[in-house]
Amino acid sequence: MLPRDKSDTTSSKSPTSKPEHSAGLDTPIQFVKGVGPKLGAVFNSRDISTVRDLFQFFPRGYEDRSQSKNIEGLQDGVKATLTVRVLGSRSIPIQKLGRSLFEVRCTDLASSGTLSLKWFHMPRGLDRRMISGTQFVVTGKVKDFQGRKEIVHPEITWGTVLEEAKVEGNSANVGRIVPIYVELEGVPSRTLRKVLWEALEKFGHEVPEDLPTHLTARHGLPSAAAAVRALHFPPEEVGTDLNALIEFDTPAHRRLIYDEFFKFEYLMLRQKLNVERSSALAFGHQGGVDGVKGLISEMPFKLTRGQLNAIREVLDDLKQPHPMNRLVQGDVGSGKTAVAFLTAACVIAEGDQVALMAPTEILAEQHFFNLKKLWGEKIPAVLLTGKATTAERNRVLKQLSAGQPLLVIGTHALLEDWLVFPNLSYVLIDEQHRFGVEQRRILRNKGSRVDPASGKSILPHSLILTATPIPRTLALTAFADLMVSTISELPPGRSPIKTRVVRDASQRTQAYDLIRNELAQGRQAYFIFPLVNDSEAEGFTHLKSAVAQAEHLAQEIFPGYRVGLLHGQMRPEQKAVVMEQFKLGEVKVLVSTTVVEVGVDVPNATVIAIEHAERFGLSQLHQLRGRVGRGQHQSYCLLFAAQARGGTVGERLDVLEQTQDGFKIAEADLEIRGPGEFLGTRQAGSLPFRLGNLVRDRDLLVQARDDAMQVIKDDPDLKDAANRSLKDYFIREGEKQFGRLGTF
Ligand code: ADP
Ligand code: MG
């Protein structure tokens, strides 16, 4: 049991008026001592409704209040905690504010100097407590005001003296390293600490051990109960190592981080197991694979080893009577589309339907035309985008509902209700990060049905493609239920793109010269402007600036060359016209927002200049850069960046100058920007880690993953008594957790 907090006894309300609850960790938060209905509502609004939830309200940091300072040694701007004795107090009227300032002058126990405590909003009754000679502990940021030390609106802990608190280790708020919580509206930190202290004292021992002890013991990790307690109120021996605490690197932190990683991995792997155990139609046993080989032999280029591997892996999956759930990752230009087409061909050859969804019309069209160019009518395909007329829609629908084997290439239009696929057995999603979980699920659901032959319910196979390499830690988390194929090389004959960060005016002049030089040699260039925010709608402000810049570039910088403009708010026909002009080489400079990020393929373009490069994620810049370097000419990427203030912007972009390795860039991006870049904000938000950090705690993640895999292998149905606690946990919380995670 935690020792009782003496300082609390004076201020706490009588608990007798509250009903006695024996619900343990399920005790509603408002019945925790010191909470009540009002504070309870604040907690509830943060999804904290029980003691169990409260314990999960982990500190975001810590502050050392174990040592008392002398006033003499206090430094300007530094937060300090010290025991003081009141010398006197007064109210100073401030005309401007129409109220008064309350000032308390005090000294420390060694009388080393004087300190002013000031309140612009004095808490009721404070003046009556500030009697000369009173001692208490004060915490706050020290300021030097006209040569005198002061703290404005300090935090006060009554009824204790730091020196005493330290000896007895008996306070939530002083005499120790104290936890810092995320601020809750109108609730002082000290109140949060007290509430947690009380709750831990009463219920801390009830925190269950969810993980098998054979795992925690092997890793030398403390029990869950001990860890929860130590995380909120670090014991003395840990409490001396503030750095370890701040870096979440104490045994308690590691235990709870491992805990959440393990549970997550276990859930994901179970989910994967469930999918693997469900049914799908198998393809490739009736000549489909030979058909694919035939198509490969007709291609004008040789597939890379990586492409062939990926194709083989997918075809092997398709042969199984269980749904494939696979991700193909490969850098921009690595030729993922060929993998998609050729594997789709196998399913179509054996009589079923396939859907390929791309994030933009430009991309869907390009896929469609490339398919035609490569194989003509040998892979029956239709294009379906938002542009399709009613007649076209009806025709597609008719073909599909007649059960014709067909590859439907399209945009979000594929998700519309009217589009039904009676035989949809394979679903492909290009540029997965551009879609939400829900959209992928909708498309997949169009293929889930009852197989008339066997009467079993079946799911389609699913393949997602991404040009943003998934850092390993994410592959283990958000994508843990996927198999991964990696295409690690580019087709031969592509020379590395020279990348330069352009920081000042003279560099900009040089950059323009370089572009003019390329244009003079008949090459073409992209100019990219960012979106204001990363929502799907394009920001208006920058849209305007792209428009304005197109003018400027045409008239001032590149007179004599035709400049075209492309942005997301243009009508599809307009976009198509501009794209066509650029492809044909009529437009020499294409000013665009990030609509060209994915898929545009113009080999004669050798320069991509990106304005406000500092606003983009590194992986996104890397993808944009992949628009050039597609022909035989040397290509360039120019990153215009605003002058870096902190220096970090510059460093970030330097990664792009130094490497073309999408994986390295992705890792750097994950460190700098977190998982949102790879998952889309919604998915990233659904990673349920409160303590764990994918970058910092990578070792624990890998360990947890390996352990979860081992448990599933050794004891898939958790029958072993040694795994009893884990089973209890999933019976208790599994459903809830599954619901939250969804499928990625
Ligand atoms: P991404 O992986 O970025 O989707 P694409 O599939 O769009 O790449 O391929 C980029 C370009 O490279 C396309 O023009 C495609 O036809 C071409 N390509 C694909 N594979 C090869 C290869 N093995 N050899 C030469 N060119 C290829
Ligand atoms: Mg692609």
Coordinates of N, CA and C in Angstrom, one line a residue, residues 62-68 79-82 137-140 155-157 162 165-166 172-180 189-190 193 242:
Y62 N 7.7 14.1 -16.0 CA 7.9 14.1 -14.6 C 8.6 15.4 -14.2
E63 N 8.5 15.7 -13.0 CA 9.2 16.9 -12.5 C 9.9 16.6 -11.1
D64 N 11.1 17.0 -11.0 CA 11.8 16.7 -9.7 C 11.4 17.7 -8.6
R65 N 10.7 17.2 -7.7 CA 10.4 18.1 -6.5 C 10.9 17.5 -5.2
S66 N 12.0 16.7 -5.4 CA 12.5 16.0 -4.2 C 13.4 16.9 -3.4
Q67 N 14.0 17.9 -4.0 CA 15.0 18.7 -3.3 C 14.4 20.1 -3.1
S68 N 14.6 20.5 -1.9 CA 14.2 21.9 -1.6 C 15.3 22.8 -2.0
K79 N 12.0 26.4 -13.1 CA 10.9 25.9 -12.2 C 11.5 25.4 -11.0
A80 N 11.0 25.7 -9.8 CA 11.6 25.3 -8.6 C 10.5 24.9 -7.6
T81 N 10.9 24.1 -6.6 CA 10.1 23.7 -5.5 C 10.8 23.9 -4.2
L82 N 10.2 24.6 -3.3 CA 10.9 24.9 -2.0 C 9.9 25.1 -0.9
V137 N 4.8 24.4 1.0 CA 5.7 24.1 -0.1 C 5.2 24.8 -1.3
V138 N 6.0 25.5 -2.1 CA 5.6 26.2 -3.2 C 6.4 25.7 -4.5
T139 N 5.7 25.7 -5.6 CA 6.3 25.3 -6.8 C 5.9 26.3 -7.9
G140 N 6.8 26.6 -8.7 CA 6.5 27.5 -9.9 C 7.8 28.0 -10.6
E155 N 2.1 27.0 -7.4 CA 1.3 25.9 -6.8 C 1.7 25.8 -5.4
I156 N 0.7 25.6 -4.5 CA 0.9 25.6 -3.1 C 0.6 24.2 -2.6
T157 N 1.4 23.6 -1.7 CA 1.0 22.4 -1.0 C 1.0 22.7 0.5
L162 N 8.8 20.4 2.9 CA 9.5 19.5 1.9 C 10.4 18.5 2.6
A165 N 8.4 15.8 4.1 CA 7.8 14.9 3.0 C 8.8 14.0 2.5
K166 N 10.0 14.5 2.3 CA 11.1 13.7 1.7 C 11.4 12.5 2.6
A172 N 1.8 13.2 -2.6 CA 1.6 13.1 -4.1 C 2.2 14.3 -4.8
N173 N 2.3 15.4 -4.1 CA 2.7 16.6 -4.8 C 4.1 17.2 -4.5
V174 N 4.7 16.8 -3.5 CA 6.0 17.3 -3.2 C 6.9 16.2 -2.5
G175 N 8.2 16.5 -2.4 CA 9.1 15.6 -1.7 C 9.5 14.4 -2.5
R176 N 9.2 14.5 -3.8 CA 9.5 13.4 -4.7 C 9.5 13.8 -6.1
I177 N 9.8 12.9 -7.0 CA 9.6 13.2 -8.4 C 8.1 13.1 -8.7
V178 N 7.5 14.1 -9.2 CA 6.0 14.0 -9.3 C 5.7 13.9 -10.8
P179 N 4.5 13.2 -11.1 CA 4.1 13.0 -12.4 C 3.4 14.3 -13.0
I180 N 3.6 14.5 -14.3 CA 2.9 15.6 -15.0 C 1.9 15.0 -15.9
S189 N -3.1 20.4 -11.8 CA -2.2 19.2 -11.8 C -2.2 18.5 -10.4
R190 N -2.2 19.4 -9.4 CA -2.1 18.8 -8.0 C -3.3 18.0 -7.7
R193 N -3.0 14.6 -9.4 CA -2.0 13.8 -8.6 C -2.7 13.1 -7.4
L242 N 15.9 10.9 -13.1 CA 14.9 11.7 -13.8 C 14.9 11.4 -15.3

